Coordinates of C-alpha atoms in Angstrom, one line a residue:
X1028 CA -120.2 113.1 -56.3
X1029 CA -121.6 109.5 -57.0
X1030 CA -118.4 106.6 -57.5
X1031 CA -118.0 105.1 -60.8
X1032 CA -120.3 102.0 -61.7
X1033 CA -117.7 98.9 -62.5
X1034 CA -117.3 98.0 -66.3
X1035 CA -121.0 97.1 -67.7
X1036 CA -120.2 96.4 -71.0
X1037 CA -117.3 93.8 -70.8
X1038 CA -116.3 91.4 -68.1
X1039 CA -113.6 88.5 -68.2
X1040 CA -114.4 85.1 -68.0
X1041 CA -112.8 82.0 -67.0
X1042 CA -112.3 79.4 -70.1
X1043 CA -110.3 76.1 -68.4
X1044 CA -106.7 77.6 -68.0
X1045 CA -107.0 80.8 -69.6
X1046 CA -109.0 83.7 -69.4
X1047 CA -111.1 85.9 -71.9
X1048 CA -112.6 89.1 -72.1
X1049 CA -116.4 88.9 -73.4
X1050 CA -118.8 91.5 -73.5
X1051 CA -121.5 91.5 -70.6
X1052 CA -124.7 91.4 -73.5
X1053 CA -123.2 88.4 -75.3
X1054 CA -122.7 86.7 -71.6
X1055 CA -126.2 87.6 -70.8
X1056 CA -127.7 86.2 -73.9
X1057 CA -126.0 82.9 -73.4
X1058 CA -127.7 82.6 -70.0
X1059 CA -130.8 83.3 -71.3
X1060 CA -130.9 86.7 -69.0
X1061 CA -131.2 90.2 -69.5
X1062 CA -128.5 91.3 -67.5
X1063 CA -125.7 89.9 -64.9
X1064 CA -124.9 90.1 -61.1
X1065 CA -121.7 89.3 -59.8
X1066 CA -121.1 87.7 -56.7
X1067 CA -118.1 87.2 -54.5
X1068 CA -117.4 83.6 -54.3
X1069 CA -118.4 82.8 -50.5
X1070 CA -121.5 85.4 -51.5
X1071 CA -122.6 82.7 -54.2
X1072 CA -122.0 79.9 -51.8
X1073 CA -124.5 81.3 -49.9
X1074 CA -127.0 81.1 -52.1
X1075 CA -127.7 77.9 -51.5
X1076 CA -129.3 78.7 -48.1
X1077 CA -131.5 81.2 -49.5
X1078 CA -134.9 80.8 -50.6
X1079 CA -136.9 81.7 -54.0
X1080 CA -136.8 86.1 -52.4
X1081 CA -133.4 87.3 -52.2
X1082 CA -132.0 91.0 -51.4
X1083 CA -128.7 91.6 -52.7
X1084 CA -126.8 95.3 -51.7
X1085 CA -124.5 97.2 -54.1
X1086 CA -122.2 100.2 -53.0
X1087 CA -124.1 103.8 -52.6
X1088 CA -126.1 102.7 -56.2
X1089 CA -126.7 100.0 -59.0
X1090 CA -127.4 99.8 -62.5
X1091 CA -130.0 97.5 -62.0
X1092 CA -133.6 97.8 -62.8
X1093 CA -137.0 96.1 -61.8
X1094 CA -138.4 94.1 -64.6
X1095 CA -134.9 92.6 -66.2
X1096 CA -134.1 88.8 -66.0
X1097 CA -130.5 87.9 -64.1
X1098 CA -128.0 85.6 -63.8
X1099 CA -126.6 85.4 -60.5
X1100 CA -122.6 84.7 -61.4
X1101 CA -119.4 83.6 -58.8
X1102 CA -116.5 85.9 -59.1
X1103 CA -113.5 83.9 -59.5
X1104 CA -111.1 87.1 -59.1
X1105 CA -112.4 90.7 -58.1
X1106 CA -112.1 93.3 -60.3
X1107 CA -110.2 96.4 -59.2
X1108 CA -108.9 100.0 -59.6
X1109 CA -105.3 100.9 -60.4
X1110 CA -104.3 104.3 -59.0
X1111 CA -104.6 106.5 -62.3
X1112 CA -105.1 103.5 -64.5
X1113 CA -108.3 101.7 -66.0
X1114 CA -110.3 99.2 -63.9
X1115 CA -108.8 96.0 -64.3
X1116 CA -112.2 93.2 -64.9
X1117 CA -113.1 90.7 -62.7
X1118 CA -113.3 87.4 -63.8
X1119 CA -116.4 85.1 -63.2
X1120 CA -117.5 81.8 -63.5
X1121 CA -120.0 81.4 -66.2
X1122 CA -120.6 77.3 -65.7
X1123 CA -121.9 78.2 -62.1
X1124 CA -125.4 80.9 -62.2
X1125 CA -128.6 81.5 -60.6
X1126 CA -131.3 83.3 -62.3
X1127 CA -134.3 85.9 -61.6
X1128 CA -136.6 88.3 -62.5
X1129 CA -135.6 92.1 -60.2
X1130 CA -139.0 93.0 -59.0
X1131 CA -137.5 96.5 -56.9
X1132 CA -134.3 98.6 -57.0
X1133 CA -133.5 101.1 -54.3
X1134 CA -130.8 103.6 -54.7
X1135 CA -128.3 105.7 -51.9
X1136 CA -130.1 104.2 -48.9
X1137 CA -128.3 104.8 -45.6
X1138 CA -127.3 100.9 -44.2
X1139 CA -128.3 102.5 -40.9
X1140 CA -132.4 102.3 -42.8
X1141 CA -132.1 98.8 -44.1
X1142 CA -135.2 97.4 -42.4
X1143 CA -135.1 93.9 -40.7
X1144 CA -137.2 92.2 -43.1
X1145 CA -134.8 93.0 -46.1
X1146 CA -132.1 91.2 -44.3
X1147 CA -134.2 88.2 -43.3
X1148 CA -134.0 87.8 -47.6
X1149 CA -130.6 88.5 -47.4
X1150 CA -127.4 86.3 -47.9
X1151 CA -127.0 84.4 -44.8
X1152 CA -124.0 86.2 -44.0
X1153 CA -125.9 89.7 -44.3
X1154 CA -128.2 89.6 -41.6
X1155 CA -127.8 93.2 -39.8
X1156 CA -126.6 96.2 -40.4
X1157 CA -122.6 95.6 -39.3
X1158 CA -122.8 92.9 -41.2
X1159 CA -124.1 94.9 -44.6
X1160 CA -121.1 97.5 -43.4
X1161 CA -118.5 94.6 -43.2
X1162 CA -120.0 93.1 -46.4
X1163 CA -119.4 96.3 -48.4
X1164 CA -115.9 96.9 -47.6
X1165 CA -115.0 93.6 -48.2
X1166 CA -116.6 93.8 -51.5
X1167 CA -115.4 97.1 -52.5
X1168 CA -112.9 98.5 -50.3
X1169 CA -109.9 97.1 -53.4
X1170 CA -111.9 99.0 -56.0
X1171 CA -112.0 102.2 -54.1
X1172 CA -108.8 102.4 -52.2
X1173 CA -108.4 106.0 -52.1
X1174 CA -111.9 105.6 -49.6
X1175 CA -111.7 104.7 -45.5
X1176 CA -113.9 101.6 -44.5
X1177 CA -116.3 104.1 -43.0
X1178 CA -116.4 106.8 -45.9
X1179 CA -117.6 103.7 -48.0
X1180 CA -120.2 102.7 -45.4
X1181 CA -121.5 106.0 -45.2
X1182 CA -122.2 106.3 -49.1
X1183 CA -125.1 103.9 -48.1
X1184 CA -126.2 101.1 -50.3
X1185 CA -128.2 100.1 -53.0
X1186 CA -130.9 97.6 -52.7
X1187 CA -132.0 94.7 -55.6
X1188 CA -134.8 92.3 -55.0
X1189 CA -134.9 89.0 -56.2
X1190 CA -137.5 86.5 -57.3
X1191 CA -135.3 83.5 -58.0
X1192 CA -136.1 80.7 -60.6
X1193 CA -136.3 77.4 -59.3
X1194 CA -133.4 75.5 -59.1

């Protein structure tokens, strides 16, 4: 049985002090992009050492699709599961984006199969397979708590590729 994709419709953003739940289409639409993907904060730092092709992995599968314009946005503070309770949002950074068209999505692919050349595009913290392993529990081991580090890892991964705008 697949894991449940994170809130699409609504995410929280930061507004100075506060905080405020928007919904993801309105966010998109002020970007100027079809659709959003969130980074972890030291993920988005790493953007910066990554050229115009970039590979980003999701958990076992992604809602993304070749042919839609993103934003690239910092999560301030994940976004997470309470035990019998609704996902609690994570809250980005929407002064701070990167944008590009998704030229290929792949789905469920073992992290075992992810070919050298798609980590050469990767963050530059993702080069190898332990590091794609590492990289997903970090990322979602606190919205999937009920899951060992290695039952996560062996859900395999999904795969986006990137053409990034210009900066």
């Amino acid at each position: 049985m697949p894991l449940p994709i994170s809130n699409s419709r609504q995410v929280a953003v930061a507004d100075g002090t506060a905080e405020r739940v928007v919904a993801v289409a309105d966010l998109a639409v002020s970007l100027g992009v079809d659709a959003l993907i969130r980074l972890h904060e030291a993920d988005f730092a790493g953007l910066a050492g990554v050229g115009r092709d970039l590979v980003h992995f999701n958990l076992e599968r992604t809602i993304n699709r070749a042919g839609l314009r993103y934003a690239l946005l910092p999560i301030l503070r994940p976004g997470f599961r309470r035990p019998g309770g609704p996902e609690e949002l994570p809250v980005l950074d929407p002064t701070r984006f990167r944008t590009g068209l998704c030229v290929e999505v792949r789905q469920r692919v073992p992290v075992a199969a992810v070919t050298p050349e798609l980590f050469r595009v990767s963050l530059p913290t993702i080069r190898d397979a332990d590091a794609l392993a590492a990289a997903l529990v970090r990322r979602y081991a606190g919205l999937f708590p009920d899951l060992c580090p290695a039952d996560l890892v062996a859900r395999g991964c999904a795969i986006t590729r990137l053409r990034l705008d210009e900066r």
